[in-house]
mmCIF file of C-alpha atoms and ligand atoms in Angstrom:
data_model
loop_
_atom_site.group_PDB
_atom_site.id
_atom_site.type_symbol
_atom_site.label_atom_id
_atom_site.label_comp_id
_atom_site.label_asym_id
_atom_site.label_seq_id
_atom_site.Cartn_x
_atom_site.Cartn_y
_atom_site.Cartn_z
ATOM 1 C CA MET A 1 -39.677 -47.293 90.609
ATOM 2 C CA SER A 2 -42.813 -49.221 89.734
ATOM 3 C CA LYS A 3 -43.569 -49.264 86.057
ATOM 4 C CA LYS A 4 -45.122 -51.865 83.797
ATOM 5 C CA ILE A 5 -43.464 -51.957 80.434
ATOM 6 C CA THR A 6 -43.892 -53.620 77.054
ATOM 7 C CA VAL A 7 -40.630 -53.835 75.140
ATOM 8 C CA LEU A 8 -41.079 -53.908 71.360
ATOM 9 C CA GLY A 9 -37.824 -55.115 69.848
ATOM 10 C CA SER A 10 -36.577 -56.714 73.080
ATOM 11 C CA THR A 11 -33.840 -58.860 71.488
ATOM 12 C CA GLY A 12 -32.122 -55.972 69.674
ATOM 13 C CA SER A 13 -29.397 -53.791 71.123
ATOM 14 C CA ILE A 14 -31.759 -51.147 72.583
ATOM 15 C CA GLY A 15 -34.201 -53.834 73.750
ATOM 16 C CA ARG A 16 -31.511 -55.734 75.667
ATOM 17 C CA GLN A 17 -30.232 -52.560 77.305
ATOM 18 C CA SER A 18 -33.823 -51.580 78.142
ATOM 19 C CA LEU A 19 -34.237 -54.860 80.011
ATOM 20 C CA GLU A 20 -31.036 -54.130 81.968
ATOM 21 C CA VAL A 21 -32.503 -50.778 83.015
ATOM 22 C CA ILE A 22 -35.860 -52.373 83.853
ATOM 23 C CA ALA A 23 -34.157 -54.984 86.065
ATOM 24 C CA ALA A 24 -31.792 -52.499 87.730
ATOM 25 C CA CYS A 25 -34.545 -49.971 88.474
ATOM 26 C CA GLY A 26 -37.071 -52.450 89.847
ATOM 27 C CA MET A 27 -39.514 -52.055 86.956
ATOM 28 C CA GLU A 28 -41.526 -54.848 85.368
ATOM 29 C CA ALA A 29 -41.551 -56.134 81.763
ATOM 30 C CA VAL A 30 -45.127 -57.327 81.165
ATOM 31 C CA ALA A 31 -44.742 -58.054 77.428
ATOM 32 C CA LEU A 32 -41.871 -58.595 74.992
ATOM 33 C CA ALA A 33 -41.919 -58.590 71.206
ATOM 34 C CA ALA A 34 -39.255 -59.194 68.593
ATOM 35 C CA ASN A 35 -38.834 -60.426 65.054
ATOM 36 C CA SER A 36 -37.316 -63.924 65.160
ATOM 37 C CA SER A 37 -34.595 -64.431 67.809
ATOM 38 C CA VAL A 38 -35.974 -67.565 69.469
ATOM 39 C CA LYS A 39 -33.140 -68.425 71.861
ATOM 40 C CA LEU A 40 -32.711 -64.951 73.280
ATOM 41 C CA MET A 41 -36.468 -64.470 73.568
ATOM 42 C CA GLU A 42 -36.713 -67.733 75.516
ATOM 43 C CA GLU A 43 -34.007 -66.510 77.900
ATOM 44 C CA GLN A 44 -35.703 -63.135 78.334
ATOM 45 C CA ALA A 45 -39.084 -64.778 78.922
ATOM 46 C CA ARG A 46 -37.619 -67.043 81.629
ATOM 47 C CA THR A 47 -35.829 -64.147 83.329
ATOM 48 C CA PHE A 48 -38.564 -61.501 83.184
ATOM 49 C CA ARG A 49 -41.702 -63.692 83.201
ATOM 50 C CA PRO A 50 -43.838 -61.348 81.083
ATOM 51 C CA SER A 51 -47.456 -62.380 80.561
ATOM 52 C CA ILE A 52 -47.011 -62.411 76.772
ATOM 53 C CA VAL A 53 -44.160 -62.636 74.293
ATOM 54 C CA ALA A 54 -44.572 -62.199 70.541
ATOM 55 C CA LEU A 55 -42.356 -63.075 67.589
ATOM 56 C CA ALA A 56 -43.281 -61.609 64.193
ATOM 57 C CA ASP A 57 -41.850 -64.652 62.421
ATOM 58 C CA GLU A 58 -44.483 -67.442 62.551
ATOM 59 C CA ARG A 59 -42.021 -70.360 62.483
ATOM 60 C CA ALA A 60 -39.832 -68.814 65.163
ATOM 61 C CA ALA A 61 -42.954 -68.278 67.273
ATOM 62 C CA ALA A 62 -43.984 -71.935 66.867
ATOM 63 C CA ASP A 63 -40.530 -73.025 68.028
ATOM 64 C CA LEU A 64 -40.704 -70.625 70.986
ATOM 65 C CA ARG A 65 -44.128 -71.976 71.965
ATOM 66 C CA VAL A 66 -42.607 -75.451 72.343
ATOM 67 C CA ARG A 67 -39.612 -74.142 74.278
ATOM 68 C CA LEU A 68 -41.812 -72.218 76.743
ATOM 69 C CA ALA A 69 -44.409 -74.977 77.156
ATOM 70 C CA ASP A 70 -43.398 -75.496 80.808
ATOM 71 C CA THR A 71 -44.090 -71.828 81.689
ATOM 72 C CA ASN A 72 -47.283 -69.781 81.806
ATOM 73 C CA VAL A 73 -45.896 -67.241 79.332
ATOM 74 C CA HIS A 74 -48.341 -66.815 76.459
ATOM 75 C CA VAL A 75 -46.594 -66.936 73.043
ATOM 76 C CA LEU A 76 -48.087 -64.930 70.150
ATOM 77 C CA SER A 77 -47.024 -64.682 66.525
ATOM 78 C CA GLY A 78 -47.087 -62.467 63.467
ATOM 79 C CA LEU A 79 -47.803 -58.761 63.225
ATOM 80 C CA GLU A 80 -51.037 -59.342 65.205
ATOM 81 C CA GLY A 81 -48.978 -60.813 68.040
ATOM 82 C CA VAL A 82 -46.633 -57.832 68.044
ATOM 83 C CA LEU A 83 -49.630 -55.475 67.993
ATOM 84 C CA GLU A 84 -51.122 -57.313 70.955
ATOM 85 C CA ALA A 85 -47.860 -56.801 72.864
ATOM 86 C CA ALA A 86 -47.920 -53.125 71.840
ATOM 87 C CA THR A 87 -51.425 -52.604 73.224
ATOM 88 C CA ILE A 88 -51.409 -54.888 76.291
ATOM 89 C CA SER A 89 -53.556 -53.146 78.866
ATOM 90 C CA SER A 90 -51.361 -54.023 81.860
ATOM 91 C CA ALA A 91 -48.485 -51.877 80.462
ATOM 92 C CA ASP A 92 -48.399 -48.150 81.189
ATOM 93 C CA THR A 93 -45.274 -47.723 79.063
ATOM 94 C CA ALA A 94 -43.997 -49.006 75.725
ATOM 95 C CA ILE A 95 -40.390 -48.990 74.607
ATOM 96 C CA ALA A 96 -40.570 -48.803 70.813
ATOM 97 C CA ALA A 97 -37.260 -50.301 69.733
ATOM 98 C CA LEU A 98 -38.116 -52.251 66.599
ATOM 99 C CA VAL A 99 -35.747 -51.380 63.751
ATOM 100 C CA GLY A 100 -37.033 -49.785 60.568
ATOM 101 C CA MET A 101 -40.393 -49.012 59.026
ATOM 102 C CA VAL A 102 -41.875 -52.246 60.514
ATOM 103 C CA GLY A 103 -41.890 -50.404 63.846
ATOM 104 C CA LEU A 104 -44.447 -47.860 62.652
ATOM 105 C CA ARG A 105 -47.686 -49.798 63.232
ATOM 106 C CA PRO A 106 -46.818 -51.206 66.672
ATOM 107 C CA THR A 107 -45.603 -47.752 67.798
ATOM 108 C CA LEU A 108 -48.841 -46.150 66.609
ATOM 109 C CA ALA A 109 -50.821 -48.900 68.341
ATOM 110 C CA SER A 110 -49.130 -48.113 71.693
ATOM 111 C CA ILE A 111 -49.780 -44.403 71.145
ATOM 112 C CA ARG A 112 -53.469 -45.083 70.500
ATOM 113 C CA GLU A 113 -53.641 -46.822 73.883
ATOM 114 C CA GLY A 114 -52.411 -43.576 75.458
ATOM 115 C CA LYS A 115 -49.266 -45.191 76.809
ATOM 116 C CA ARG A 116 -46.000 -43.438 77.590
ATOM 117 C CA VAL A 117 -43.980 -44.248 74.495
ATOM 118 C CA CYS A 118 -40.201 -44.287 74.813
ATOM 119 C CA LEU A 119 -39.259 -43.966 71.176
ATOM 120 C CA ALA A 120 -36.090 -45.593 69.885
ATOM 121 C CA ASN A 121 -37.502 -46.329 66.427
ATOM 122 C CA LYS A 122 -36.371 -43.217 64.546
ATOM 123 C CA GLU A 123 -37.805 -44.433 61.232
ATOM 124 C CA THR A 124 -41.305 -43.889 62.645
ATOM 125 C CA LEU A 125 -40.706 -40.156 63.027
ATOM 126 C CA VAL A 126 -38.691 -39.823 59.822
ATOM 127 C CA CYS A 127 -41.502 -41.342 57.757
ATOM 128 C CA ALA A 128 -44.575 -40.153 59.587
ATOM 129 C CA GLY A 129 -43.475 -37.606 62.216
ATOM 130 C CA PRO A 130 -46.349 -35.090 62.042
ATOM 131 C CA LEU A 131 -49.017 -37.844 61.832
ATOM 132 C CA VAL A 132 -47.553 -39.843 64.726
ATOM 133 C CA LEU A 133 -47.182 -36.803 66.990
ATOM 134 C CA GLU A 134 -50.697 -35.622 66.171
ATOM 135 C CA GLU A 135 -52.078 -39.032 67.137
ATOM 136 C CA ALA A 136 -50.089 -38.840 70.376
ATOM 137 C CA LYS A 137 -51.807 -35.545 71.155
ATOM 138 C CA ASP A 138 -55.257 -36.909 70.251
ATOM 139 C CA TYR A 139 -54.839 -40.023 72.400
ATOM 140 C CA GLY A 140 -53.046 -38.312 75.280
ATOM 141 C CA ALA A 141 -49.893 -40.391 74.808
ATOM 142 C CA LYS A 142 -46.554 -38.902 75.851
ATOM 143 C CA VAL A 143 -43.650 -39.604 73.505
ATOM 144 C CA TYR A 144 -40.133 -39.382 74.962
ATOM 145 C CA PRO A 145 -36.954 -39.793 72.929
ATOM 146 C CA VAL A 146 -34.559 -42.682 73.536
ATOM 147 C CA ASP A 147 -32.079 -41.726 70.817
ATOM 148 C CA SER A 148 -29.102 -40.287 72.753
ATOM 149 C CA GLU A 149 -28.951 -37.042 70.752
ATOM 150 C CA HIS A 150 -32.663 -36.373 71.138
ATOM 151 C CA SER A 151 -32.573 -37.216 74.809
ATOM 152 C CA ALA A 152 -29.712 -34.698 75.158
ATOM 153 C CA LEU A 153 -31.743 -32.049 73.315
ATOM 154 C CA PHE A 154 -34.769 -32.871 75.465
ATOM 155 C CA GLN A 155 -32.686 -32.387 78.612
ATOM 156 C CA CYS A 156 -31.126 -29.136 77.341
ATOM 157 C CA LEU A 157 -34.557 -27.787 76.353
ATOM 158 C CA GLU A 158 -36.035 -28.472 79.787
ATOM 159 C CA ALA A 159 -34.450 -25.360 81.297
ATOM 160 C CA ASN A 160 -35.973 -23.275 78.549
ATOM 161 C CA ARG A 161 -39.101 -21.214 79.049
ATOM 162 C CA ASP A 162 -40.047 -20.401 75.479
ATOM 163 C CA ARG A 163 -39.162 -22.271 72.274
ATOM 164 C CA GLY A 164 -38.786 -18.855 70.618
ATOM 165 C CA GLU A 165 -35.601 -18.383 72.656
ATOM 166 C CA VAL A 166 -33.904 -21.294 70.878
ATOM 167 C CA LYS A 167 -31.522 -20.253 68.112
ATOM 168 C CA ARG A 168 -30.695 -23.770 66.980
ATOM 169 C CA LEU A 169 -30.331 -27.409 67.908
ATOM 170 C CA ILE A 170 -26.878 -28.905 67.414
ATOM 171 C CA LEU A 171 -26.636 -32.670 66.981
ATOM 172 C CA THR A 172 -23.274 -34.230 67.656
ATOM 173 C CA CYS A 173 -22.009 -36.908 65.277
ATOM 174 C CA SER A 174 -19.126 -39.296 65.969
ATOM 175 C CA GLY A 175 -18.294 -39.345 62.259
ATOM 176 C CA GLY A 176 -18.459 -43.149 62.201
ATOM 177 C CA PRO A 177 -15.616 -45.548 61.384
ATOM 178 C CA PHE A 178 -14.618 -43.778 58.148
ATOM 179 C CA TYR A 179 -14.241 -40.249 59.455
ATOM 180 C CA GLY A 180 -11.483 -38.352 57.632
ATOM 181 C CA LYS A 181 -11.584 -40.568 54.550
ATOM 182 C CA LYS A 182 -12.180 -39.028 51.146
ATOM 183 C CA ARG A 183 -14.852 -40.274 48.785
ATOM 184 C CA GLU A 184 -12.363 -42.262 46.600
ATOM 185 C CA GLU A 185 -11.110 -44.118 49.661
ATOM 186 C CA LEU A 186 -14.616 -45.335 50.519
ATOM 187 C CA ALA A 187 -15.161 -47.338 47.323
ATOM 188 C CA GLY A 188 -13.757 -50.656 48.577
ATOM 189 C CA ILE A 189 -15.389 -50.611 52.027
ATOM 190 C CA THR A 190 -16.625 -54.078 53.058
ATOM 191 C CA VAL A 191 -19.571 -55.008 55.269
ATOM 192 C CA GLU A 192 -17.078 -56.001 57.970
ATOM 193 C CA ASP A 193 -15.357 -52.577 57.871
ATOM 194 C CA ALA A 194 -18.714 -50.799 58.062
ATOM 195 C CA LEU A 195 -19.808 -52.782 61.110
ATOM 196 C CA LYS A 196 -16.903 -51.540 63.267
ATOM 197 C CA HIS A 197 -18.180 -48.464 65.075
ATOM 198 C CA PRO A 198 -15.622 -46.613 67.224
ATOM 199 C CA ASN A 199 -17.855 -45.664 70.201
ATOM 200 C CA TRP A 200 -21.286 -47.291 70.157
ATOM 201 C CA SER A 201 -22.227 -50.937 69.897
ATOM 202 C CA MET A 202 -25.478 -51.181 67.936
ATOM 203 C CA GLY A 203 -27.404 -53.361 65.493
ATOM 204 C CA ALA A 204 -26.205 -53.866 61.894
ATOM 205 C CA LYS A 205 -28.642 -51.481 60.192
ATOM 206 C CA ILE A 206 -27.915 -48.487 62.400
ATOM 207 C CA THR A 207 -24.168 -49.219 62.357
ATOM 208 C CA VAL A 208 -24.131 -49.000 58.551
ATOM 209 C CA ASP A 209 -26.256 -45.838 58.798
ATOM 210 C CA SER A 210 -23.641 -44.411 61.173
ATOM 211 C CA ALA A 211 -20.874 -45.248 58.682
ATOM 212 C CA THR A 212 -22.664 -43.465 55.793
ATOM 213 C CA LEU A 213 -23.824 -40.636 58.136
ATOM 214 C CA MET A 214 -27.403 -41.405 57.041
ATOM 215 C CA ASN A 215 -28.067 -42.022 60.732
ATOM 216 C CA LYS A 216 -27.319 -38.371 61.464
ATOM 217 C CA GLY A 217 -29.518 -37.314 58.577
ATOM 218 C CA LEU A 218 -32.416 -39.398 59.929
ATOM 219 C CA GLU A 219 -31.779 -37.855 63.342
ATOM 220 C CA VAL A 220 -31.996 -34.325 61.940
ATOM 221 C CA ILE A 221 -35.452 -35.176 60.540
ATOM 222 C CA GLU A 222 -36.393 -36.845 63.835
ATOM 223 C CA ALA A 223 -35.348 -33.705 65.765
ATOM 224 C CA MET A 224 -37.192 -31.456 63.328
ATOM 225 C CA HIS A 225 -40.480 -33.271 64.080
ATOM 226 C CA LEU A 226 -39.949 -33.929 67.797
ATOM 227 C CA TYR A 227 -39.029 -30.327 68.608
ATOM 228 C CA ARG A 228 -40.984 -28.594 65.822
ATOM 229 C CA MET A 229 -37.936 -26.787 64.474
ATOM 230 C CA PRO A 230 -37.289 -25.972 60.820
ATOM 231 C CA VAL A 231 -34.328 -27.873 59.369
ATOM 232 C CA GLU A 232 -32.490 -24.534 58.920
ATOM 233 C CA LYS A 233 -32.293 -24.327 62.711
ATOM 234 C CA ILE A 234 -30.648 -27.713 63.135
ATOM 235 C CA SER A 235 -26.894 -28.184 62.720
ATOM 236 C CA VAL A 236 -24.585 -31.194 62.858
ATOM 237 C CA VAL A 237 -21.137 -31.030 64.447
ATOM 238 C CA ILE A 238 -18.552 -33.805 64.296
ATOM 239 C CA HIS A 239 -17.557 -34.797 67.817
ATOM 240 C CA ARG A 240 -15.412 -37.921 67.683
ATOM 241 C CA GLU A 241 -15.527 -38.752 71.386
ATOM 242 C CA SER A 242 -19.344 -39.116 71.778
ATOM 243 C CA ILE A 243 -19.220 -37.479 75.221
ATOM 244 C CA ILE A 244 -21.412 -34.480 74.418
ATOM 245 C CA HIS A 245 -24.642 -36.027 73.167
ATOM 246 C CA SER A 246 -26.078 -32.820 71.646
ATOM 247 C CA LEU A 247 -26.484 -29.120 72.400
ATOM 248 C CA VAL A 248 -29.010 -26.307 72.281
ATOM 249 C CA GLU A 249 -27.901 -22.799 71.349
ATOM 250 C CA TYR A 250 -30.122 -20.023 72.696
ATOM 251 C CA CYS A 251 -30.781 -16.566 71.240
ATOM 252 C CA ASP A 252 -28.369 -14.955 73.730
ATOM 253 C CA ASN A 253 -25.633 -17.326 72.439
ATOM 254 C CA ALA A 254 -25.656 -19.475 75.575
ATOM 255 C CA MET A 255 -25.094 -23.103 74.683
ATOM 256 C CA LEU A 256 -26.329 -25.954 76.865
ATOM 257 C CA ALA A 257 -24.925 -29.436 76.416
ATOM 258 C CA GLN A 258 -25.634 -32.825 77.944
ATOM 259 C CA LEU A 259 -22.584 -34.956 78.643
ATOM 260 C CA GLY A 260 -22.236 -38.609 79.532
ATOM 261 C CA ALA A 261 -20.329 -41.768 78.736
ATOM 262 C CA PRO A 262 -21.487 -43.326 75.440
ATOM 263 C CA ASP A 263 -24.029 -45.612 77.109
ATOM 264 C CA MET A 264 -27.596 -45.951 75.811
ATOM 265 C CA ARG A 265 -28.877 -47.093 79.197
ATOM 266 C CA LEU A 266 -28.960 -43.460 80.365
ATOM 267 C CA PRO A 267 -31.262 -42.078 77.621
ATOM 268 C CA ILE A 268 -33.415 -45.240 77.878
ATOM 269 C CA GLN A 269 -33.763 -44.737 81.622
ATOM 270 C CA TYR A 270 -34.523 -41.034 81.347
ATOM 271 C CA ALA A 271 -37.308 -41.698 78.846
ATOM 272 C CA LEU A 272 -38.749 -44.107 81.430
ATOM 273 C CA THR A 273 -38.339 -41.954 84.551
ATOM 274 C CA TYR A 274 -38.775 -38.360 83.271
ATOM 275 C CA PRO A 275 -39.379 -35.953 85.000
ATOM 276 C CA LYS A 276 -37.634 -37.877 87.787
ATOM 277 C CA ARG A 277 -33.987 -38.885 87.899
ATOM 278 C CA ILE A 278 -33.060 -42.053 89.762
ATOM 279 C CA PRO A 279 -29.787 -43.984 90.177
ATOM 280 C CA GLY A 280 -29.347 -46.546 87.393
ATOM 281 C CA PRO A 281 -26.946 -48.932 85.682
ATOM 282 C CA SER A 282 -25.325 -46.534 83.161
ATOM 283 C CA THR A 283 -21.574 -45.902 83.264
ATOM 284 C CA PRO A 284 -20.622 -42.633 84.984
ATOM 285 C CA LEU A 285 -18.522 -40.190 82.954
ATOM 286 C CA ASP A 286 -14.965 -39.853 84.260
ATOM 287 C CA LEU A 287 -14.328 -36.278 83.187
ATOM 288 C CA TRP A 288 -10.798 -36.308 84.621
ATOM 289 C CA ASN A 289 -9.664 -39.127 82.386
ATOM 290 C CA CYS A 290 -11.826 -38.786 79.284
ATOM 291 C CA GLY A 291 -9.253 -36.731 77.361
ATOM 292 C CA PRO A 292 -9.829 -33.711 75.122
ATOM 293 C CA LEU A 293 -13.148 -33.129 73.363
ATOM 294 C CA THR A 294 -12.870 -32.184 69.697
ATOM 295 C CA PHE A 295 -15.284 -30.693 67.153
ATOM 296 C CA GLY A 296 -15.346 -30.463 63.363
ATOM 297 C CA THR A 297 -17.457 -30.005 60.240
ATOM 298 C CA PRO A 298 -19.025 -33.011 58.474
ATOM 299 C CA ASP A 299 -17.686 -33.761 54.972
ATOM 300 C CA LEU A 300 -20.849 -33.829 52.850
ATOM 301 C CA GLU A 301 -18.923 -34.749 49.713
ATOM 302 C CA ALA A 302 -17.473 -37.954 51.159
ATOM 303 C CA PHE A 303 -20.753 -38.729 52.972
ATOM 304 C CA PRO A 304 -23.547 -37.673 50.596
ATOM 305 C CA CYS A 305 -26.212 -39.515 52.621
ATOM 306 C CA LEU A 306 -26.242 -36.665 55.133
ATOM 307 C CA ALA A 307 -26.708 -34.109 52.334
ATOM 308 C CA LEU A 308 -29.540 -36.210 50.853
ATOM 309 C CA ALA A 309 -31.295 -36.382 54.216
ATOM 310 C CA LEU A 310 -31.023 -32.618 54.667
ATOM 311 C CA GLU A 311 -32.539 -32.207 51.197
ATOM 312 C CA ALA A 312 -35.391 -34.565 52.086
ATOM 313 C CA ALA A 313 -35.935 -32.643 55.327
ATOM 314 C CA LYS A 314 -36.301 -29.415 53.333
ATOM 315 C CA ALA A 315 -38.624 -31.046 50.798
ATOM 316 C CA GLY A 316 -40.919 -32.306 53.609
ATOM 317 C CA GLY A 317 -44.101 -34.366 53.060
ATOM 318 C CA THR A 318 -43.345 -37.924 51.972
ATOM 319 C CA ALA A 319 -39.684 -37.133 51.161
ATOM 320 C CA GLY A 320 -38.679 -38.550 54.558
ATOM 321 C CA ALA A 321 -40.470 -41.824 53.810
ATOM 322 C CA ILE A 322 -38.859 -42.025 50.364
ATOM 323 C CA LEU A 323 -35.412 -41.376 51.836
ATOM 324 C CA ASN A 324 -35.945 -43.938 54.582
ATOM 325 C CA GLY A 325 -37.473 -46.646 52.379
ATOM 326 C CA ALA A 326 -34.692 -46.341 49.805
ATOM 327 C CA ASN A 327 -32.055 -46.366 52.524
ATOM 328 C CA GLU A 328 -33.488 -49.433 54.293
ATOM 329 C CA ALA A 329 -33.561 -51.324 50.993
ATOM 330 C CA ALA A 330 -30.069 -50.186 49.948
ATOM 331 C CA VAL A 331 -28.528 -51.014 53.343
ATOM 332 C CA GLY A 332 -30.165 -54.446 53.111
ATOM 333 C CA GLN A 333 -28.518 -54.966 49.707
ATOM 334 C CA PHE A 334 -25.161 -53.768 51.031
ATOM 335 C CA LEU A 335 -25.354 -56.124 54.042
ATOM 336 C CA ALA A 336 -26.215 -58.976 51.640
ATOM 337 C CA GLY A 337 -23.079 -58.198 49.629
ATOM 338 C CA LYS A 338 -25.055 -57.187 46.536
ATOM 339 C CA ILE A 339 -23.971 -53.548 46.233
ATOM 340 C CA GLY A 340 -20.965 -51.469 47.304
ATOM 341 C CA PHE A 341 -20.787 -48.911 50.101
ATOM 342 C CA LEU A 342 -20.887 -45.941 47.710
ATOM 343 C CA ASP A 343 -23.922 -47.387 45.914
ATOM 344 C CA ILE A 344 -26.067 -46.703 49.005
ATOM 345 C CA PRO A 345 -26.285 -42.895 48.439
ATOM 346 C CA VAL A 346 -26.571 -43.419 44.669
ATOM 347 C CA ARG A 347 -29.650 -45.623 45.191
ATOM 348 C CA VAL A 348 -31.190 -43.203 47.696
ATOM 349 C CA GLU A 349 -30.619 -40.226 45.406
ATOM 350 C CA LYS A 350 -32.262 -42.076 42.527
ATOM 351 C CA ALA A 351 -35.356 -42.835 44.625
ATOM 352 C CA LEU A 352 -35.616 -39.227 45.806
ATOM 353 C CA ALA A 353 -35.412 -38.038 42.189
ATOM 354 C CA GLN A 354 -37.928 -40.542 40.807
ATOM 355 C CA VAL A 355 -40.660 -40.799 43.450
ATOM 356 C CA ARG A 356 -42.782 -37.668 43.609
ATOM 357 C CA ALA A 357 -43.053 -36.242 47.129
ATOM 358 C CA VAL A 358 -46.579 -35.518 48.398
ATOM 359 C CA GLN A 359 -47.177 -32.693 50.895
ATOM 360 C CA ASN A 360 -49.377 -33.164 54.009
ATOM 361 C CA PRO A 361 -49.451 -36.922 53.407
ATOM 362 C CA THR A 362 -51.960 -39.414 54.765
ATOM 363 C CA MET A 363 -50.746 -42.748 56.141
ATOM 364 C CA ARG A 364 -51.614 -44.302 52.754
ATOM 365 C CA ASP A 365 -49.359 -41.747 50.962
ATOM 366 C CA ILE A 366 -46.524 -42.568 53.364
ATOM 367 C CA LEU A 367 -46.811 -46.334 52.882
ATOM 368 C CA ASP A 368 -47.008 -45.860 49.088
ATOM 369 C CA ALA A 369 -43.918 -43.630 49.094
ATOM 370 C CA ASP A 370 -42.017 -46.204 51.154
ATOM 371 C CA LYS A 371 -42.993 -49.015 48.780
ATOM 372 C CA ALA A 372 -42.177 -47.036 45.615
ATOM 373 C CA ALA A 373 -38.743 -46.061 46.978
ATOM 374 C CA ARG A 374 -37.928 -49.699 47.836
ATOM 375 C CA GLU A 375 -38.986 -50.835 44.368
ATOM 376 C CA ILE A 376 -36.665 -48.347 42.685
ATOM 377 C CA VAL A 377 -33.739 -49.553 44.799
ATOM 378 C CA ARG A 378 -34.510 -53.167 43.898
HETATM 379 MG MG1 MG B 401 -28.381 -41.467 67.898
#
């Protein structure tokens, strides 16, 4: 399938798997952007021969420029470099896989070029969902979800004729590495413990978010915006095996589910090929040997981050940006060994209580809310 793609966040977990899909499906990576991983970016540039590569970190970019001097790959730096990769005219598609709020501007830039945007950066929708989707409409850009749960919902909604027939969206949640533990047992959790996810291999930030269940909370907000559903019509079910990626319940009580091996290459590929399906590199699901599928209720007392996210979803406006900014800052402190695992929700709760949420926010309001939340955590 011929497609020209810019991969924003190419050295991260989703970015690397995106490049596997691109190679396996005969697509072309015309631009790559990342934060600072020089060695991997050099490798990717030599393998995929994009016309430009960008590193946000200036020093890393200078190093990369030297390393790629023998090629005709153009090396750019800083946010401007990343924005240039996001808007490169030769790409019809952008994979937005930068992690965190820093992904917002490049994602918006790709949208404003009217590209197909395969969205893996959930923070963009959590912070600025209505604004981003409105811009997509204005600029004729199609946004397709890469997050496995949202891809599952997207696939289960396809058969539907009228959104009014949907009773609710049900997001599955693996429960993370600490499923079944009580709040007291979570006090001594180390960074190393938190980085061991049972089913998915992901970057550090999202792995910690999966351990606190904040990831599921962010995904509820993401689903709320993507599918224009009130938070009351979105439920979370614990499903330890990560085989069912999410479900849609219809008004007649029919439930549709999408199943697959826990392998991000499938949702990445579907965001690229929709409405077509083509053979690809993802692992097939061996239903005969995958064992029983189990379901349960999330423990909001042991994992208050999910409850806080649901609260922020209800509050609306800039509450999502406050939640996300506080969480990004708190997870950063946890990963740096400065605060404990249980301090993450405490910090987020404090930010939500102290920063006033603004309804129908402008981009300025959203950036201010993000900054204020981070300052409170610090
Ligand atoms: Mg997910």
